[in-house]
Amino acid sequence: MLEVRHLSKSFGDRVAVADVSFVAETGRTLGLLGPNGAGKSTIVNIIAGVLRPDRGEARVHGAAVDSDTSPAKRLVGFVPQDLALYEELSALDNLRLFGSLYGLAGAELDARAASALGVARLSDRARDRVETFSGGMKRRLNIAAALLHEPRVLLLDEPTVGVDPQSRNAIFDTLAELRSGGMTLIYTTHYMEEAERLCDRIVIIDHGRVLADDTLDGLYARLPAHARPVQQVVTVRPTLESVFLELTGHRLRDD
Amino acid sequence: MTHRLAAMRALVAADLQIFFRDRRSVILNLVTPLAIAGLFGMVFGGGGSAPAGRLAIAVVDQDGSAISRAVAAGLAAEKTLAVSSLDEPAARDLVLKGKVRAAVVLPPGFGEAAGRAFLRSTDRPRVAVLYDPSQAATLAMVQGLLTQHVFTAVTGELFSGDGGTRLIDESLASLDTQGTDAAVTADLRELLTRARSLNERNRSQGGAGTASGGGLSVPFEVGDEPVTSGSTPYNAYAHATAGMGVQFILMMGIEAGVGLLLLRRRGLWLRLKAAPLARGTLLTARVVSAALMSLVMLAVLYGGATLLLGVRVDGSLAGFLGIAVAFALTTAAFGLLIAALGGTPEATRGLAIFATLVMVLLGGGWVPSFLFPAWLQQASLALPTSWAIGGFEAMTWRGLGLAEALPTIGALLAFTTVFLVIAVWRFRWDVASR
């Protein structure tokens, strides 16, 4: 479980986060929604222990993330918005390095790296340099690097930016597996359809403040009556993505 | 502690792996300094066995007298000069174009006037020395040699030349009209009379008769002795290797610093910071990897210089290694300082390279620092480059001992400490989120 209590953070005169609180239950996916500059990444960075809050705290299964070496950081996996990978190294070398930072070594590290490569569906490209990968492959490896130490909470900061539908679907499948395994996911995005598809609960943020914190149904219920979803008998039109996947297939395109 | 060491080892290994995987970077960092050191060393005298280059000057003899011809001949006989005889416009043109370093213009009537001025302190002829202002050190050398040869030629003409008796007779005739003290006049008359007698005797013996023989000469000879480490001659490659080594290793330090800025830009810094590691561990790993890369570069550079350029550690090997380690740490701290103070990687790289080149120049890496003004030579002691280059020279061709290395090691470690303190103080740990 992740608890965020009264987080505030400013950069100079700019208030990035103002008194933000929310709770993410174990095995659930919490979406942080907001436009660009809303403060989503700042909140995620604070939970990851990358930024120090001016006030407030984040607790992972009761342990505060309050220092560089805080044990709580071992419970958190962080997938930054940027592709945080050493392009010059192979996928396997990247995973070995990031695993070493969490105290993994030897056979255990090798096993975890192999498993993470499997999750990212990159086992056959383990020894290739990351700079030779497509955008989708890098995104998947970016996620795999955060899974090596088997975190209890996974922070994903816009993890599908710039990927093709096949890779996005692969990422969604991976996230579904992780959640079913009991991992708590914190997912920031400004793609509403992703939030609708993945998240059990959604926190909408703007100007560093929480505007809403509820389930999808709860959020719909906040709308004025005339704007709420209604049950109708309609012909459901397929999405363009479904047409695209039907034509191009679901197989990953990593070449 | 074990976890921290393992993490640090992994970070250092990754840095080294990246550094050595980039072939262009390896060539740039390992081969280029050796190649440029070879070039610089060759330009500045090579391994010590090659003869020194001769200074090109021109002599314009507008007089054509025995004295002026003797001066020209004397200069031409100097082993340090390559003398060409030209007219004044041609000589001026070549000086302007930098083809000759200086031109000596002996004006019409020079010999007569110089002989007369020697005896009576009358109006002295003016000899113009045209020189290349970019080679100002040449002027003093040419003036010194000119003075020597004019002195020899004029006295040679007076004591053994055909025109000498006439000049002496003129001086004798003018003694009574000068209004000097009678006793002084008597002494001068006797001196000139004996000089005339000497001239006649020299000419009657046949050998002399020109301005180039029988004159006064400089009353000493110079026996030059290069002071080096015993049997080893001065090796200009040793100086160049030190200078280029320091320069390129600092360049590598810049890249290490810029690499840290790129880590921020690429989001890797966030991932590293998200790991349960102390800040000190992350920064120490950067320092260690940069220092190891510096040491590898030094080892390859001096290994290559030993094999190819004949550079040897004739001094204390322990002192050399101590200086190498201290300079490697200074380089690593310099890189961290750059990362702490830098803005964008591109702007930081440009500014840091400029600063490094200036430091290497002032540290004597390109040209010997004795060419600098005295205040600048003192000021350069505030630069780590000056200490490092001087230290490596001291342990190689100068052949000095460990005791001479200790001040250099101390100075470099002091620079390291200052750089690290500022870097840690100014390092921006937090990155503003988007």
XYZ file of C-alpha atoms in Angstrom:
689
model
C 0.000 0.000 0.000
C 1.155 3.494 -0.766
C 0.120 6.457 1.353
C 0.807 9.994 0.289
C 0.143 12.604 2.952
C 0.057 16.362 2.484
C 2.862 16.513 -0.042
C 4.040 19.987 -1.036
C 6.930 20.960 -3.256
C 7.995 24.253 -4.801
C 10.795 25.122 -7.215
C 11.660 28.698 -6.408
C 8.443 30.672 -6.677
C 6.689 27.968 -8.673
C 4.431 25.717 -6.624
C 4.582 22.277 -8.224
C 2.634 20.294 -5.637
C 0.348 21.718 -2.951
C -0.919 19.557 -0.091
C -1.527 16.390 -2.100
C -2.805 13.279 -0.335
C -4.049 9.931 -1.631
C -3.833 6.220 -0.934
C -3.152 3.375 -3.359
C -4.316 -0.027 -2.194
C -2.212 -3.155 -2.603
C -2.726 -4.905 -5.929
C -4.581 -1.972 -7.443
C -3.716 0.548 -10.124
C -3.999 4.194 -9.265
C -3.936 6.656 -12.129
C -2.532 10.149 -11.736
C -4.229 12.210 -14.412
C -3.504 15.774 -15.297
C -2.459 18.057 -18.085
C 1.192 18.850 -18.767
C 2.764 20.680 -15.836
C 0.041 19.581 -13.420
C 2.573 18.138 -10.967
C 2.237 14.423 -11.727
C 5.939 13.798 -12.302
C 6.897 15.777 -9.213
C 4.638 13.588 -7.072
C 6.043 10.419 -8.617
C 9.609 11.655 -8.157
C 8.947 12.347 -4.484
C 7.465 8.877 -3.969
C 10.498 7.400 -5.721
C 12.805 9.264 -3.349
C 14.339 11.275 -6.156
C 12.986 14.572 -4.867
C 12.592 15.723 -1.307
C 9.213 17.259 -0.463
C 9.063 20.607 1.281
C 6.300 19.180 3.448
C 4.427 15.913 3.801
C 5.547 12.349 3.248
C 5.123 9.203 1.207
C 4.912 5.812 2.939
C 5.253 2.439 1.277
C 3.790 -0.353 3.375
C 4.266 1.874 6.378
C 7.897 2.820 5.699
C 8.647 6.453 4.925
C 10.657 7.388 1.852
C 12.636 10.043 3.660
C 16.291 9.645 2.774
C 18.595 8.561 -0.032
C 19.208 5.218 1.625
C 15.745 4.707 3.029
C 14.797 0.978 3.099
C 11.412 1.996 1.693
C 13.130 2.744 -1.629
C 13.739 -0.977 -2.032
C 9.973 -1.462 -2.094
C 9.530 0.964 -4.969
C 10.221 0.428 -8.655
C 10.537 3.580 -10.715
C 9.966 3.888 -14.447
C 10.961 7.454 -15.362
C 9.269 9.298 -18.169
C 12.562 9.451 -20.080
C 14.214 6.295 -21.328
C 16.582 5.949 -18.403
C 18.920 3.450 -19.996
C 22.589 3.322 -20.956
C 22.269 3.291 -24.731
C 25.882 2.171 -25.126
C 25.360 -0.990 -23.075
C 23.430 -4.132 -23.908
C 19.988 -4.796 -22.450
C 21.479 -7.439 -20.160
C 24.283 -5.158 -18.971
C 21.740 -2.436 -18.200
C 19.688 -4.831 -16.111
C 22.740 -6.183 -14.309
C 23.811 -2.659 -13.450
C 20.427 -1.557 -12.147
C 20.043 -4.796 -10.217
C 23.426 -4.198 -8.568
C 22.208 -0.846 -7.310
C 19.584 -2.718 -5.278
C 22.021 -5.195 -3.786
C 21.458 -8.044 -6.216
C 24.468 -10.088 -7.250
C 25.613 -13.363 -8.711
C 23.161 -16.053 -9.762
C 20.226 -14.202 -8.244
C 20.993 -11.134 -10.304
C 21.349 -13.210 -13.465
C 18.051 -14.968 -12.808
C 16.208 -11.723 -12.129
C 17.690 -10.127 -15.242
C 16.638 -13.101 -17.360
C 13.151 -12.946 -15.903
C 12.887 -9.189 -16.509
C 14.021 -9.664 -20.104
C 11.275 -12.242 -20.473
C 8.687 -9.856 -19.091
C 9.882 -7.240 -21.568
C 9.880 -9.880 -24.341
C 13.479 -9.032 -25.111
C 15.194 -12.306 -24.236
C 16.429 -12.773 -27.794
C 17.973 -9.296 -27.825
C 19.624 -9.493 -24.394
C 23.147 -8.898 -25.664
C 22.314 -6.192 -28.181
C 23.086 -2.606 -27.409
C 20.091 -0.535 -26.382
C 20.946 2.074 -29.015
C 19.948 -0.482 -31.654
C 16.458 -0.937 -30.156
C 13.211 0.547 -31.407
C 11.294 3.011 -29.243
C 8.889 0.300 -28.091
C 11.688 -2.049 -27.099
C 13.363 0.695 -25.080
C 10.086 1.457 -23.321
C 9.650 -2.183 -22.378
C 13.239 -2.431 -21.151
C 12.698 0.790 -19.205
C 9.928 -0.972 -17.323
C 11.891 -4.208 -16.942
C 14.744 -2.314 -15.273
C 12.366 -1.246 -12.516
C 11.218 -4.786 -11.804
C 14.537 -6.462 -11.022
C 14.378 -5.993 -7.281
C 10.743 -7.141 -7.183
C 9.206 -3.948 -5.820
C 5.847 -3.825 -4.050
C 4.923 -0.533 -5.676
C 5.678 0.345 -9.290
C 5.716 3.989 -10.357
C 5.167 4.499 -14.069
C 5.596 8.027 -15.368
C 3.919 8.120 -18.781
C 5.418 4.792 -19.832
C 3.803 4.558 -23.268
C 4.952 7.843 -24.799
C 6.007 7.324 -28.396
C 5.335 3.593 -28.722
C 3.365 1.775 -31.400
C 0.039 0.043 -30.568
C 1.660 -3.388 -30.442
C 4.197 -2.347 -27.806
C 1.565 -0.405 -25.883
C -0.620 -3.501 -25.732
C 2.368 -5.557 -24.617
C 3.047 -3.043 -21.865
C -0.593 -3.120 -20.784
C -0.523 -6.934 -20.679
C 2.628 -6.807 -18.548
C 1.068 -4.333 -16.153
C -2.042 -6.486 -15.838
C 0.129 -9.479 -14.911
C 2.028 -7.454 -12.334
C -1.158 -6.200 -10.764
C -2.624 -9.667 -10.595
C 0.553 -10.682 -8.818
C -0.215 -8.188 -6.041
C 1.876 -5.247 -7.155
C 0.533 -1.745 -6.624
C 0.802 0.415 -9.737
C 0.913 4.193 -9.861
C 0.353 5.256 -13.439
C 0.669 8.842 -14.639
C -0.708 9.740 -18.019
C -2.677 12.328 -19.861
C -4.190 9.704 -22.149
C -7.734 9.252 -20.780
C -8.343 6.005 -22.583
C -5.264 4.470 -20.922
C -6.513 5.521 -17.512
C -9.963 4.111 -18.231
C -8.485 0.813 -19.345
C -5.904 0.318 -16.596
C -6.850 2.155 -13.439
C -9.046 1.093 -10.525
C -8.880 4.517 -9.004
C -8.005 7.886 -10.465
C -6.575 11.028 -8.921
C -7.024 14.085 -11.128
C -4.463 16.775 -10.509
C -4.016 20.285 -11.851
C -1.792 23.148 -10.703
C -0.324 20.800 -8.108
C -3.644 20.184 -6.363
C -5.939 17.176 -6.199
C -9.189 17.977 -7.975
C -10.727 14.522 -7.635
C -9.850 11.140 -6.116
C -12.277 8.372 -6.899
C -13.110 5.263 -8.896
C -14.156 5.666 -12.503
C -17.788 5.224 -11.558
C -17.401 7.666 -8.726
C -15.886 10.228 -11.075
C -18.715 9.775 -13.580
C -21.186 10.256 -10.767
C -19.744 13.701 -10.098
C -20.833 14.914 -13.486
C -24.077 16.826 -13.821
C -26.969 14.524 -14.597
C -27.146 15.467 -18.260
C -23.510 14.633 -18.769
C -23.449 11.264 -17.031
C -23.132 8.046 -18.996
C -26.478 6.528 -19.804
C -27.373 3.062 -20.877
C -28.420 3.051 -24.472
C -28.745 0.478 -27.162
C -26.220 1.671 -29.684
C -24.061 0.188 -32.355
C -20.568 0.224 -30.888
C -18.174 1.523 -33.466
C -14.757 -0.144 -33.394
C -11.833 2.067 -32.480
C -9.250 2.959 -35.070
C -6.683 1.117 -32.941
C -8.661 -2.098 -33.096
C -8.811 -1.766 -36.884
C -5.092 -1.087 -36.961
C -4.294 -4.122 -34.810
C -6.623 -6.297 -36.836
C -4.788 -5.331 -39.992
C -1.225 -5.318 -38.680
C -1.534 -8.015 -36.032
C -0.682 -7.986 -32.314
C 2.796 -9.365 -32.806
C 5.542 -7.068 -31.515
C 7.534 -5.326 -34.221
C 11.050 -5.181 -32.849
C 13.020 -5.327 -36.062
C 28.801 -1.389 3.199
C 28.999 -4.420 0.913
C 25.960 -3.271 -1.012
C 27.447 0.199 -1.386
C 30.759 -1.177 -2.634
C 29.024 -3.552 -5.039
C 26.895 -0.716 -6.392
C 29.930 1.515 -6.753
C 31.827 -1.230 -8.526
C 28.920 -1.736 -10.922
C 28.694 1.988 -11.687
C 32.451 2.258 -12.242
C 32.426 -0.845 -14.441
C 29.606 0.630 -16.524
C 31.494 3.902 -16.987
C 34.658 2.073 -18.033
C 32.703 -0.232 -20.332
C 31.095 2.750 -22.061
C 34.412 4.576 -22.319
C 36.279 1.674 -23.891
C 33.426 0.570 -26.136
C 33.464 3.859 -28.011
C 36.316 3.291 -30.424
C 36.447 6.881 -31.580
C 36.646 8.060 -28.007
C 39.403 5.570 -27.231
C 41.423 6.659 -30.249
C 40.878 10.307 -29.449
C 41.864 9.862 -25.840
C 44.714 7.387 -26.166
C 46.338 7.816 -29.556
C 45.883 11.505 -30.273
C 47.861 12.819 -27.295
C 50.756 10.524 -28.199
C 50.678 11.661 -31.825
C 50.546 15.344 -30.925
C 53.225 14.915 -28.260
C 55.416 13.372 -30.958
C 54.752 16.304 -33.246
C 55.388 18.918 -30.554
C 58.485 17.109 -29.369
C 59.882 16.963 -32.876
C 59.238 20.672 -33.385
C 60.945 21.540 -30.106
C 64.100 19.551 -30.664
C 63.205 15.870 -30.614
C 65.163 13.413 -28.556
C 68.235 15.586 -28.058
C 70.494 14.170 -30.773
C 69.132 16.276 -33.619
C 71.011 19.527 -34.277
C 69.213 22.666 -33.204
C 67.612 24.651 -35.985
C 69.548 27.657 -37.322
C 68.053 31.106 -37.066
C 67.510 32.663 -40.480
C 68.682 36.274 -40.725
C 69.671 38.588 -43.549
C 72.649 40.964 -43.783
C 72.349 44.068 -45.921
C 75.846 45.425 -46.567
C 75.331 48.895 -48.024
C 78.898 49.873 -47.162
C 81.115 47.263 -48.748
C 84.080 48.282 -46.618
C 86.552 45.881 -45.102
C 84.879 46.283 -41.732
C 81.335 45.706 -42.999
C 82.461 42.682 -45.041
C 84.188 41.303 -41.948
C 81.049 41.779 -39.861
C 78.969 39.990 -42.512
C 81.491 37.176 -42.712
C 81.603 36.846 -38.936
C 77.837 36.534 -38.701
C 77.763 34.034 -41.560
C 80.292 31.887 -39.713
C 78.038 31.617 -36.652
C 76.740 28.048 -36.362
C 73.475 29.238 -34.866
C 72.677 31.492 -37.826
C 71.689 30.937 -41.434
C 72.708 34.204 -43.071
C 71.643 35.426 -46.476
C 72.989 38.556 -48.132
C 70.269 40.764 -49.551
C 69.408 44.360 -50.413
C 67.256 46.247 -47.951
C 63.859 46.023 -49.729
C 64.250 42.270 -50.162
C 65.358 41.823 -46.553
C 62.471 43.923 -45.230
C 60.026 41.921 -47.351
C 61.298 38.597 -46.013
C 61.130 39.811 -42.415
C 57.590 40.976 -43.011
C 56.655 37.604 -44.424
C 58.342 35.809 -41.549
C 60.819 34.085 -43.859
C 63.780 35.496 -41.936
C 63.696 36.458 -38.277
C 65.798 39.622 -38.546
C 67.866 41.669 -40.970
C 71.031 43.640 -40.090
C 71.484 46.766 -42.241
C 75.060 48.083 -42.334
C 74.657 51.595 -43.794
C 76.997 53.320 -46.331
C 80.144 54.604 -44.597
C 79.617 52.214 -41.683
C 83.192 50.906 -41.538
C 84.789 54.338 -41.686
C 82.411 55.812 -39.138
C 82.687 52.848 -36.781
C 86.490 52.978 -36.813
C 86.443 56.678 -36.202
C 83.892 56.395 -33.412
C 85.969 53.685 -31.749
C 88.971 56.005 -31.491
C 87.370 59.395 -30.898
C 83.839 58.829 -29.630
C 82.523 60.852 -32.515
C 79.133 60.261 -34.093
C 78.490 56.554 -34.083
C 76.939 54.997 -37.157
C 73.454 53.593 -36.758
C 73.004 49.931 -37.632
C 69.346 49.030 -38.196
C 68.137 45.621 -37.067
C 64.816 44.832 -38.678
C 63.055 42.069 -36.762
C 59.877 40.056 -36.693
C 57.905 41.320 -33.677
C 56.381 37.864 -33.224
C 59.923 36.574 -32.617
C 61.084 39.314 -30.260
C 63.463 36.973 -28.437
C 65.518 36.900 -31.637
C 66.401 40.577 -31.340
C 68.580 40.232 -28.258
C 70.439 37.294 -29.749
C 71.164 39.121 -33.026
C 72.213 42.297 -31.206
C 74.642 40.342 -29.068
C 76.280 38.594 -32.002
C 76.379 41.835 -34.004
C 78.145 43.669 -31.172
C 80.722 40.929 -30.924
C 81.511 40.902 -34.643
C 81.549 44.678 -35.058
C 83.953 44.943 -32.136
C 86.251 42.294 -33.619
C 86.086 43.752 -37.135
C 86.740 47.365 -36.107
C 89.689 46.545 -33.859
C 91.019 44.152 -36.487
C 90.991 46.933 -39.075
C 92.663 49.375 -36.666
C 95.428 47.020 -35.598
C 96.114 45.236 -38.829
C 93.999 46.642 -41.666
C 95.021 48.851 -44.557
C 92.683 51.635 -43.477
C 93.738 51.458 -39.870
C 96.807 53.696 -40.181
C 94.772 56.412 -41.877
C 92.160 56.346 -39.111
C 94.897 56.466 -36.461
C 96.635 59.345 -38.235
C 93.380 61.286 -38.339
C 92.945 60.741 -34.616
C 96.503 61.779 -33.882
C 96.020 64.960 -35.916
C 92.876 65.851 -34.077
C 94.299 65.339 -30.578
C 95.565 68.897 -30.221
C 92.260 70.410 -31.313
C 90.121 68.535 -28.817
C 91.042 70.740 -25.868
C 91.529 67.864 -23.437
C 93.963 67.834 -20.569
C 97.600 67.900 -21.685
C 98.573 64.795 -19.741
C 95.615 62.854 -21.166
C 96.471 64.073 -24.652
C 100.043 62.838 -24.185
C 98.849 59.401 -23.066
C 96.409 59.149 -25.987
C 99.138 60.178 -28.430
C 101.396 57.475 -27.092
C 98.598 54.879 -27.248
C 97.686 55.771 -30.836
C 101.307 55.874 -31.887
C 101.879 52.378 -30.514
C 98.672 51.201 -32.180
C 99.939 52.557 -35.488
C 103.230 50.832 -34.965
C 101.398 47.563 -34.225
C 99.335 47.969 -37.387
C 102.461 48.501 -39.519
C 104.165 45.496 -37.965
C 101.140 43.280 -38.491
C 100.852 44.332 -42.116
C 104.547 43.967 -42.763
C 104.313 40.381 -41.497
C 101.773 39.771 -44.201
C 99.187 37.580 -42.504
C 96.820 40.292 -41.490
C 95.726 43.156 -43.628
C 91.974 42.741 -43.347
C 89.516 43.671 -40.692
C 88.873 40.062 -39.859
C 92.261 39.348 -38.316
C 94.542 40.858 -35.660
C 91.815 42.654 -33.728
C 90.623 42.382 -30.189
C 88.467 39.442 -29.382
C 85.916 38.524 -26.733
C 88.069 37.542 -23.743
C 86.270 34.273 -22.975
C 84.744 31.232 -24.541
C 81.383 29.735 -23.647
C 81.364 26.066 -22.771
C 77.675 25.080 -22.744
C 76.554 22.047 -20.778
C 72.924 20.852 -20.673
C 72.069 19.884 -17.108
C 69.932 16.726 -17.156
C 69.698 13.517 -15.212
C 73.197 12.220 -15.700
C 73.734 10.446 -18.971
C 70.299 11.131 -20.428
C 70.159 14.017 -22.897
C 67.237 16.419 -22.832
C 64.275 14.873 -24.589
C 61.796 17.402 -25.942
C 59.322 14.554 -26.297
C 59.241 14.234 -22.503
C 58.056 17.825 -22.171
C 55.545 17.419 -24.980
C 54.246 14.147 -23.532
C 53.661 15.822 -20.174
C 51.897 18.788 -21.779
C 49.713 16.809 -24.149
C 49.006 14.160 -21.556
C 47.749 16.744 -19.094
C 45.702 18.434 -21.809
C 43.972 15.342 -23.132
C 43.365 13.847 -19.719
C 41.681 17.048 -18.633
C 39.623 16.838 -21.824
C 38.559 13.384 -20.730
C 37.687 14.879 -17.334
C 35.460 17.362 -19.118
C 33.701 14.527 -20.905
C 33.180 12.776 -17.584
C 31.571 15.927 -16.205
C 29.479 16.486 -19.297
C 28.501 12.817 -19.116
C 26.973 13.494 -15.718
C 24.956 16.355 -17.194
C 23.817 14.023 -19.966
C 22.727 11.496 -17.335
C 20.380 14.159 -16.025
C 19.076 14.959 -19.466
C 18.491 11.313 -20.322
C 16.656 10.597 -17.092
C 19.311 8.153 -15.924
C 20.153 10.371 -13.004
C 16.580 9.911 -11.753
C 16.894 6.138 -11.979
C 20.234 6.185 -10.150
C 18.836 8.469 -7.475
C 15.811 6.231 -7.043
C 18.107 3.407 -5.929
C 18.762 3.152 -2.179
C 22.227 4.676 -2.441
C 23.829 7.618 -0.680
C 24.713 10.626 -2.783
C 28.304 10.116 -1.818
C 28.231 6.665 -3.380
C 26.977 8.002 -6.707
C 29.524 10.815 -6.810
C 32.399 8.693 -5.557
C 31.698 6.193 -8.319
C 32.021 8.989 -10.869
C 35.271 10.169 -9.309
C 36.722 6.669 -9.201
C 35.794 5.860 -12.795
C 37.176 9.169 -14.109
C 40.374 8.688 -12.096
C 40.802 5.143 -13.425
C 40.281 6.340 -16.986
C 42.892 9.044 -16.402
C 45.361 6.471 -15.113
C 44.749 4.199 -18.089
C 45.332 7.134 -20.416
C 48.542 8.063 -18.615
C 49.766 4.479 -18.713
C 49.085 4.150 -22.429
C 50.537 7.580 -23.181
C 53.770 7.063 -21.264
C 54.010 3.475 -22.436
C 53.768 4.636 -26.021
C 56.112 7.548 -25.402
C 58.668 5.158 -23.909
C 58.498 2.788 -26.852
C 58.210 5.298 -29.660
C 59.713 8.559 -28.420
C 62.391 7.414 -26.023
C 60.786 9.078 -22.997
C 61.976 7.533 -19.750
C 61.230 7.946 -16.082
C 64.786 8.816 -15.087
C 63.676 10.140 -11.713
C 61.731 8.450 -8.964
C 59.244 5.882 -10.243
C 57.320 6.181 -6.979
C 57.244 9.942 -7.450
C 55.999 9.526 -11.009
C 53.237 7.147 -9.913
C 52.297 9.445 -7.057
C 51.974 12.387 -9.395
C 49.985 10.263 -11.848
C 47.498 9.193 -9.163
C 47.216 12.721 -7.760
C 46.644 14.187 -11.209
C 44.065 11.496 -12.016
C 42.150 12.476 -8.888
C 42.453 16.158 -9.800
C 41.024 15.368 -13.227
C 38.113 13.434 -11.741
C 37.356 16.259 -9.322
C 37.613 18.758 -12.186
C 35.004 16.750 -14.093
C 32.692 16.746 -11.091
C 33.192 20.489 -10.701
C 32.168 20.976 -14.305
C 29.028 18.900 -13.744
C 28.213 20.923 -10.636
C 28.659 24.327 -12.220
C 27.608 23.512 -15.773
C 24.389 24.357 -17.524
C 23.524 22.551 -20.708
C 25.987 19.851 -21.753
C 26.790 21.655 -24.998
C 27.536 25.048 -23.433
C 29.409 23.449 -20.560
C 31.622 21.443 -22.887
C 32.550 24.547 -24.900
C 33.376 26.641 -21.855
C 35.265 23.847 -20.132
C 37.386 23.131 -23.203
C 38.245 26.820 -23.464
C 39.195 26.954 -19.790
C 41.273 23.792 -20.102
C 43.179 25.016 -23.137
C 43.982 28.267 -21.338
C 45.125 26.325 -18.255
C 47.332 24.059 -20.352
C 48.796 27.014 -22.233
C 49.548 28.918 -19.032
C 50.808 25.753 -17.415
C 53.515 25.510 -20.056
C 52.001 22.610 -21.929
C 52.375 24.141 -25.346
C 55.332 26.476 -25.065
C 57.882 26.749 -22.262
C 56.581 29.012 -19.522
C 59.858 30.985 -19.349
C 58.570 32.878 -22.365
C 55.784 34.301 -20.195
C 56.098 37.548 -18.210
C 57.428 36.983 -14.706
C 54.078 37.739 -13.050
C 52.361 35.204 -15.293
C 54.901 32.557 -14.436
C 54.102 33.118 -10.775
C 50.367 33.225 -11.414
C 50.494 29.931 -13.281
C 51.399 28.202 -10.011
C 47.734 28.651 -9.125
C 46.876 26.196 -11.883
C 46.995 22.404 -11.491
C 48.303 22.110 -15.037
C 51.497 23.944 -14.146
C 52.160 21.577 -11.231
C 51.282 18.451 -13.173
C 53.405 19.285 -16.218
C 56.313 20.368 -14.046
C 55.967 17.238 -11.946
C 55.947 14.834 -14.864
C 58.976 16.619 -16.350
C 60.786 16.432 -13.033
C 60.274 12.669 -12.827
C 61.194 12.006 -16.470
C 64.027 13.845 -18.178
C 65.047 15.938 -15.184
C 65.526 12.729 -13.226
C 64.605 14.171 -9.828
C 63.838 12.164 -6.722
C 60.756 11.427 -4.665
C 61.359 14.432 -2.427
C 60.904 16.691 -5.448
C 57.626 14.967 -6.291
C 56.035 15.477 -2.896
C 55.243 19.213 -3.270
C 53.606 18.469 -6.620
C 51.569 15.613 -5.179
C 50.524 17.833 -2.280
C 49.529 20.670 -4.583
C 47.498 18.398 -6.851
C 45.708 16.820 -3.896
C 44.946 20.314 -2.607
C 43.414 21.226 -5.968
C 41.441 17.979 -5.831
C 40.079 18.833 -2.407
C 39.085 22.350 -3.417
C 37.377 21.115 -6.588
C 35.495 18.410 -4.688
C 34.336 20.750 -1.939
C 32.993 23.259 -4.460
C 31.458 20.489 -6.582
C 29.608 18.885 -3.679
C 28.543 22.297 -2.405
C 27.192 23.438 -5.751
C 25.898 20.124 -7.069
C 22.222 20.261 -7.976
C 20.821 17.070 -6.530
C 17.208 17.830 -7.281
C 15.967 18.053 -10.821
C 12.904 20.187 -11.446
C 10.155 17.968 -12.777
C 8.255 18.708 -15.891
